[in-house]
Coordinates of C-alpha atoms and ligand atoms in Angstrom, one line a residue:
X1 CA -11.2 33.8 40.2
X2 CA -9.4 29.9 41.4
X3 CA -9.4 27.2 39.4
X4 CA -8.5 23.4 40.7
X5 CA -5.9 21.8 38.4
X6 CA -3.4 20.1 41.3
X7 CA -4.7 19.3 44.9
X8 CA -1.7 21.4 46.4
X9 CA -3.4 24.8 44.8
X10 CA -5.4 24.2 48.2
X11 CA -3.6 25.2 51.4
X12 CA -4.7 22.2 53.9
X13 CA -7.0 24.8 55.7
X14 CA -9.0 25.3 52.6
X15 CA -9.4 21.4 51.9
X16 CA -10.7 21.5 55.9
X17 CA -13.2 24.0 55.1
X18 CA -14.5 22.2 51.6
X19 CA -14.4 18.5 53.7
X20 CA -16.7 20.5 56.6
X21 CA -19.2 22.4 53.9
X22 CA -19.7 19.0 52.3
X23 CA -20.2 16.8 56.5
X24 CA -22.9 19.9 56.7
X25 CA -24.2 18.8 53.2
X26 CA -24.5 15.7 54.3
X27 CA -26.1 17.0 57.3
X28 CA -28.8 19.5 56.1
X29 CA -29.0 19.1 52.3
X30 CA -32.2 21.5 51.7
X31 CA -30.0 24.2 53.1
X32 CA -28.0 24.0 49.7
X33 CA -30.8 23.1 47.0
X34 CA -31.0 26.7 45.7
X35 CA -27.6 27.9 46.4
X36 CA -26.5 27.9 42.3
X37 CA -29.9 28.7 41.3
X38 CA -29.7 30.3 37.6
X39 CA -25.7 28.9 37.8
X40 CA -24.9 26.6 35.0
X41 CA -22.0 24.3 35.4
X42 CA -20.2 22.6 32.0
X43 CA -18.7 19.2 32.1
X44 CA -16.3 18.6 29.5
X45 CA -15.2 15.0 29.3
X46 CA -12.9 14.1 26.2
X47 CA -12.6 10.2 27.8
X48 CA -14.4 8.4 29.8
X49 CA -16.2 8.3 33.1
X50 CA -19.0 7.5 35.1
X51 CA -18.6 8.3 38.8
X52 CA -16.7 11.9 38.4
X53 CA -18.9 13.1 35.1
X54 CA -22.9 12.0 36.7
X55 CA -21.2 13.1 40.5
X56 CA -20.4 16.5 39.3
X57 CA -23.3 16.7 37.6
X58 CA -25.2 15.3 40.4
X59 CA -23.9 17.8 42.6
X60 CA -25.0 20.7 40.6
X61 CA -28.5 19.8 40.4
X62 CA -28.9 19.3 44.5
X63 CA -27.7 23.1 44.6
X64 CA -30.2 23.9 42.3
X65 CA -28.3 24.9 39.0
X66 CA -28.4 23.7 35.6
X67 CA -25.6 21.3 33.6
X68 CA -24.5 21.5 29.9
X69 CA -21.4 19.6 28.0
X70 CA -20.4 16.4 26.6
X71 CA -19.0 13.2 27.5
X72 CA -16.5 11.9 24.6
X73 CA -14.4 14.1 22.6
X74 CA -16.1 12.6 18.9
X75 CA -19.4 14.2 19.9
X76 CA -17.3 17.9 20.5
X77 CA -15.4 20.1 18.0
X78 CA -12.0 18.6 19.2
X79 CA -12.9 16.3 16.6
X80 CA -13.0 18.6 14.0
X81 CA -9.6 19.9 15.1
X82 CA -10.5 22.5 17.2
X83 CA -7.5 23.4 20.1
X84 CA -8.8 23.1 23.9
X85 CA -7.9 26.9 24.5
X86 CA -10.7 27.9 22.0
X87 CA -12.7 25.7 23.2
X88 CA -13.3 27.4 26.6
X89 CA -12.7 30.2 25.3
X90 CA -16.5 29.6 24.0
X91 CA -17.5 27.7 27.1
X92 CA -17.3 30.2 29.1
X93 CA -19.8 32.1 27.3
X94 CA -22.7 30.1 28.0
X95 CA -21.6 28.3 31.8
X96 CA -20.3 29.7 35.2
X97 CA -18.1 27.0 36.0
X98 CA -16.7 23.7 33.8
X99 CA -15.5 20.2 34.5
X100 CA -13.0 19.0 32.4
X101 CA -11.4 15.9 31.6
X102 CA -8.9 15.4 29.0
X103 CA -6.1 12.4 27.8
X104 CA -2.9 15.0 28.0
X105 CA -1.5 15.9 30.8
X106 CA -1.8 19.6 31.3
X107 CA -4.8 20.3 29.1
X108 CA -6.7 21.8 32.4
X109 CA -4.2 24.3 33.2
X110 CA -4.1 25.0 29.6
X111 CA -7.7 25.2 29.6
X112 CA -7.3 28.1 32.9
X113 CA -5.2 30.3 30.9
X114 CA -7.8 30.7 28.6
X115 CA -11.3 31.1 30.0
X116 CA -13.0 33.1 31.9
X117 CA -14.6 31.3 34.0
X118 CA -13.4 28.5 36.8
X119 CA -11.5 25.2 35.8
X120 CA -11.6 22.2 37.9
X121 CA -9.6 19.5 36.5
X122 CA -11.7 16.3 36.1
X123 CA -8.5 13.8 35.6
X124 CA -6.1 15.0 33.2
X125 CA -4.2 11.9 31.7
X126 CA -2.1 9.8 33.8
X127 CA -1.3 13.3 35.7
X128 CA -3.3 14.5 38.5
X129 CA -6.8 14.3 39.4
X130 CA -7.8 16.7 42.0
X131 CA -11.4 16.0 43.1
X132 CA -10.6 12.2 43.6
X133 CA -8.4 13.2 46.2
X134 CA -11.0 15.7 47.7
X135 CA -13.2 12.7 47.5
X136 CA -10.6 10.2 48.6
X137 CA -10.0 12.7 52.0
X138 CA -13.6 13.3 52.4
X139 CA -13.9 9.4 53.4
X140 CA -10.5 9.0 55.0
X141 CA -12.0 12.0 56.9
X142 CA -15.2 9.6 57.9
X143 CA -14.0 6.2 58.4
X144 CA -10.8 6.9 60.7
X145 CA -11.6 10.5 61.8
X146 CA -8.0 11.6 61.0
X147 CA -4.9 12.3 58.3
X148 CA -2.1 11.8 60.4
X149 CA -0.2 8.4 61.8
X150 CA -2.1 6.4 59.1
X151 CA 0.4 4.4 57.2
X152 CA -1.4 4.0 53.8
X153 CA -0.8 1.5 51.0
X154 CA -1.2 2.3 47.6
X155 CA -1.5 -0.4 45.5
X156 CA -1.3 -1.8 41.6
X157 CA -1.0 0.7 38.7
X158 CA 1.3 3.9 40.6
X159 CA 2.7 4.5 37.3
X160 CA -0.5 5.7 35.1
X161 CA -2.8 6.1 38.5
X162 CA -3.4 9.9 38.8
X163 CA -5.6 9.2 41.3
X164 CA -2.8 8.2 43.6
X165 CA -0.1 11.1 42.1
X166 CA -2.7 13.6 44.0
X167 CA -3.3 11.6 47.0
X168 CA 0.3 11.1 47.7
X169 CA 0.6 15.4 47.3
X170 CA -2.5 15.8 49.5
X171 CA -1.4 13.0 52.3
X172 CA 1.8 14.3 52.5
X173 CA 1.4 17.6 53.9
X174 CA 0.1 15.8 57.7
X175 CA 2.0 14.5 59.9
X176 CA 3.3 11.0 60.7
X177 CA 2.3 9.5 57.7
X178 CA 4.0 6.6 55.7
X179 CA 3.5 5.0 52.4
X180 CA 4.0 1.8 51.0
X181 CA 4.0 2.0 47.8
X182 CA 2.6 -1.5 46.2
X183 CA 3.2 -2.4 42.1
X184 CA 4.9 -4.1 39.7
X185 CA 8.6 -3.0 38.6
X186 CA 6.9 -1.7 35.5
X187 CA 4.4 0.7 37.4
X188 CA 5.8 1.9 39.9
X189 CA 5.3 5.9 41.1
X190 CA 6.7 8.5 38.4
X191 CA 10.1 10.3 39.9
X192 CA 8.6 13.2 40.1
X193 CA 6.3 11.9 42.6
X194 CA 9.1 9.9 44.4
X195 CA 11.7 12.7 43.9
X196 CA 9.8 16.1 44.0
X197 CA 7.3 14.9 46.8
X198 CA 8.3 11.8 48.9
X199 CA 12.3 12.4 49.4
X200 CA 11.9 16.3 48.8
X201 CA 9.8 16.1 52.3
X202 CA 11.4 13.3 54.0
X203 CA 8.0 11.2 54.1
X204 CA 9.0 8.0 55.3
X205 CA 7.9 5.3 52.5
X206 CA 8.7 1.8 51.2
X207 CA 8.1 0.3 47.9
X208 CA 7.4 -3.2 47.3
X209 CA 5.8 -5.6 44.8
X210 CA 3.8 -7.8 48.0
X211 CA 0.8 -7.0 48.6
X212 CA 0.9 -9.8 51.0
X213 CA 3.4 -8.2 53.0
X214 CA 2.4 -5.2 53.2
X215 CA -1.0 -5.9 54.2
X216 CA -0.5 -6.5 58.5
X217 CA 0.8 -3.0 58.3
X218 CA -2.1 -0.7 56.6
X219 CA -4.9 1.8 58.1
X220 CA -5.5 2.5 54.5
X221 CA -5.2 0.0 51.3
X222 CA -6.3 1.8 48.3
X223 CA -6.2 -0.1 45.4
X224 CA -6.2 0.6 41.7
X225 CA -7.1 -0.7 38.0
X226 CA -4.5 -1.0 35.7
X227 CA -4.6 1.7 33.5
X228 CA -5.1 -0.2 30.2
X229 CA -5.8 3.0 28.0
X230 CA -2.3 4.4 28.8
X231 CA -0.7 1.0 27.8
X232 CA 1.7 1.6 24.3
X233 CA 1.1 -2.1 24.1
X234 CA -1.5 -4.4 24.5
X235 CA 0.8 -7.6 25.6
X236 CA 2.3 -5.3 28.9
X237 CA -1.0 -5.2 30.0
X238 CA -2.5 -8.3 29.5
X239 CA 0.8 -9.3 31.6
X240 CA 0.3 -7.0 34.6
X241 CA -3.3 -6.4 34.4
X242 CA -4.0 -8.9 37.4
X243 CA -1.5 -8.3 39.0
X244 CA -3.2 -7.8 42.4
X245 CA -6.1 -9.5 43.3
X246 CA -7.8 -8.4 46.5
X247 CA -9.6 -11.3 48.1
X248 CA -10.9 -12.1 51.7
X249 CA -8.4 -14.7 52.0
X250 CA -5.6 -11.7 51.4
X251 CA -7.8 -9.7 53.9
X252 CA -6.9 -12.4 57.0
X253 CA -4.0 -10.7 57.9
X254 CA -5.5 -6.8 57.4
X255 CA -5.5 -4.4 60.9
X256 CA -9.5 -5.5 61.6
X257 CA -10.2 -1.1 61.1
X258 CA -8.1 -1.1 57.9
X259 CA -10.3 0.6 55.3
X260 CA -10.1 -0.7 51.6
X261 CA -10.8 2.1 49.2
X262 CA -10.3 2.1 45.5
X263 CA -11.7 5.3 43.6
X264 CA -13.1 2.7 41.1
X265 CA -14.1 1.4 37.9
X266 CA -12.8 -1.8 39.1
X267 CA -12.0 -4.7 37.0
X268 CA -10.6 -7.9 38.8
X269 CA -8.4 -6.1 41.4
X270 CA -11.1 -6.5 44.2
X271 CA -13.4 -9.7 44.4
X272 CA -16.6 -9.2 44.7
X273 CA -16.3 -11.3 48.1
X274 CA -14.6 -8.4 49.6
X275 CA -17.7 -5.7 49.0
X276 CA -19.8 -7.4 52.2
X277 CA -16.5 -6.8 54.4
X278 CA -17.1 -4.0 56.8
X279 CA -13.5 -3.0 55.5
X280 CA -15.0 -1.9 51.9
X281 CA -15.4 1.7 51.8
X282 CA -15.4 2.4 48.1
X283 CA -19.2 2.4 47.7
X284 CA -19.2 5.2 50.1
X285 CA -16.3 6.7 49.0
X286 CA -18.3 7.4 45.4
X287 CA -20.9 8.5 47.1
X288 CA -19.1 11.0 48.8
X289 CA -17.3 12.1 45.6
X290 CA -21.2 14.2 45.3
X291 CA -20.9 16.0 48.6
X292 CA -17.2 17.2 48.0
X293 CA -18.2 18.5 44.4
X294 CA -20.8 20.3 45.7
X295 CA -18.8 22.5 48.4
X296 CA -16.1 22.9 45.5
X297 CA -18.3 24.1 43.4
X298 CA -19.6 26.5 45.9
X299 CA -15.9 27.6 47.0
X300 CA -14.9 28.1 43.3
X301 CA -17.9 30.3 42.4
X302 CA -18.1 32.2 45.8
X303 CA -21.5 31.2 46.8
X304 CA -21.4 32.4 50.2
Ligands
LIG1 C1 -10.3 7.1 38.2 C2 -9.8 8.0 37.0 O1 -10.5 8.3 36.1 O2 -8.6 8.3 37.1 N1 -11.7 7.0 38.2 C3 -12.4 7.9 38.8 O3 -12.4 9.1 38.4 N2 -13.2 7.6 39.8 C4 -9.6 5.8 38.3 C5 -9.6 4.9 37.1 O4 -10.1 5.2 36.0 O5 -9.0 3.8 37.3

């Protein structure tokens, strides 16, 4: 039995096979609207979300199974006290496969000790968050055709992003690729990222706090919020929260095929000027976050 708590637990030939079951999705849905009949899947959100909770959820229904869960810890037992390994422990009695989504790091891979059936981490803190990136590749995969030579920029919050923490593990494993790694001094990538990943590998990358220069440069800007709920105060984020402001104006001096993702909520980091620009992929990059689901869920419970 696999479970999907870090991006690298798939080998880059196993990310190629989920990123061609969910192109034939795409391609021939009605051959996959029965292939989790009588398969429940749980979705276990203890924060919030919108696009990763309804996708998942979303993606079980067009294979034909059935969903159960919650979407904020106050409505579960956790608020009563009771520990995450328990928890699933239960879960796994009454669903095949569960979603989860917690505020500590780690709680996930806790969470696979424990049950018995397949854990796919759902964001876990300001850690790692696994199908983002399986998203994130699936439309990388779409709009430029490729993962290597792309020099992508990763912009605002690297700090508290987990979005970007697993993109930067999943990117770096092609070849030819650079980062430039866009923030504020006070959010900039995590050491382990920078240490374990980035110089461990010998990935060329830069970091800067301009947007502006950085821009002439990218195939790939992906942008992020601020991450206001992992803020220990309220005055560092009001200070850095605009930070970057992606406008058209910015956009002048962009490669005229750079594509601008951003695995979204957005707050002010992207005008809404910029979502006409043939540039803007996010809108299909959440839309794609269904079609990679589905072919996960299909790896993780075997459904041949
Ligand atoms: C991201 C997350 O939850 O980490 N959202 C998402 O899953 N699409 C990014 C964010 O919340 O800023």
């Amino acid at each position: 039995m696999r479970s999907l708590i870090d991006i690298l637990d798939l080998s880059t030939q196993e990310i190629d096979e989920l990123l061609a079951t969910a192109q034939d999705i795409i391609l021939n849905p009605q051959k996959y609207s029965e292939k989790c009949r009588g398969k429940k899947l749980a979705t276990l959100f203890f924060e919030p979300s919108t696009r990763t909770r309804l996708s998942f959820e979303a993606a079980m229904y067009e294979l034909g199974g059935n969903v159960l869960g919650f979407s904020e810890a106050a409505s579960s037992s956790a608020s009563k006290g009771e520990s995450v390994a328990d928890t699933v422990r239960v879960v796994s009695c009454y669903a095949d496969i569960i979603a989860m989504r917690h505020p500590k790091e780690g709680a996930p891979l806790v969470a696979s000790m424990y049950a018995s059936v397949p854990i796919i981490n759902a964001g876990d803190g300001g850690h790692n968050h696994p199908t983002q990136t399986l998203t994130d590749l699936l439309t990388i995969k779409r709009e430029k055709g490729k993962f290597d030579h792309l020099t992508i920029g990763l912009c605002g919050d690297l700090k508290f992003g987990r979005t970007v923490h697993s993109l930067i593990g999943a990117l770096s494993r092609y070849h030819n690729i650079k980062f430039i790694l866009i923030s504020p001094d006070e959010l900039k990538i995590p050491d382990y990222i920078r240490n374990d990943i980035l110089i461990k590998k010998a990935i060329p990358f830069e970091e800067t706090s301009s947007l502006e220069e950085a821009m002439p440069q990218l195939d790939i800007l992906y942008m992020t919020r601020v991450q206001r709920e992992r803020f220990f105060n309220e005055a560092d984020y009001i200070r850095l929260k605009d930070s970057y402001i992606l406008n058209p104006e910015k956009l002048r001096s962009a490669k005229k095929d750079m594509c601008i993702l951003h695995p979204l909520p957005r707050v002010n980091e992207i005008t809404t000027a910029v979502d006409d620009d043939p540039r803007a992929c996010y809108f299909r990059q959440a839309l794609n976050g269904k079609y990679v689901r589905m072919a996960l869920i299909l790896k993780l419970l075997e459904v041949k």
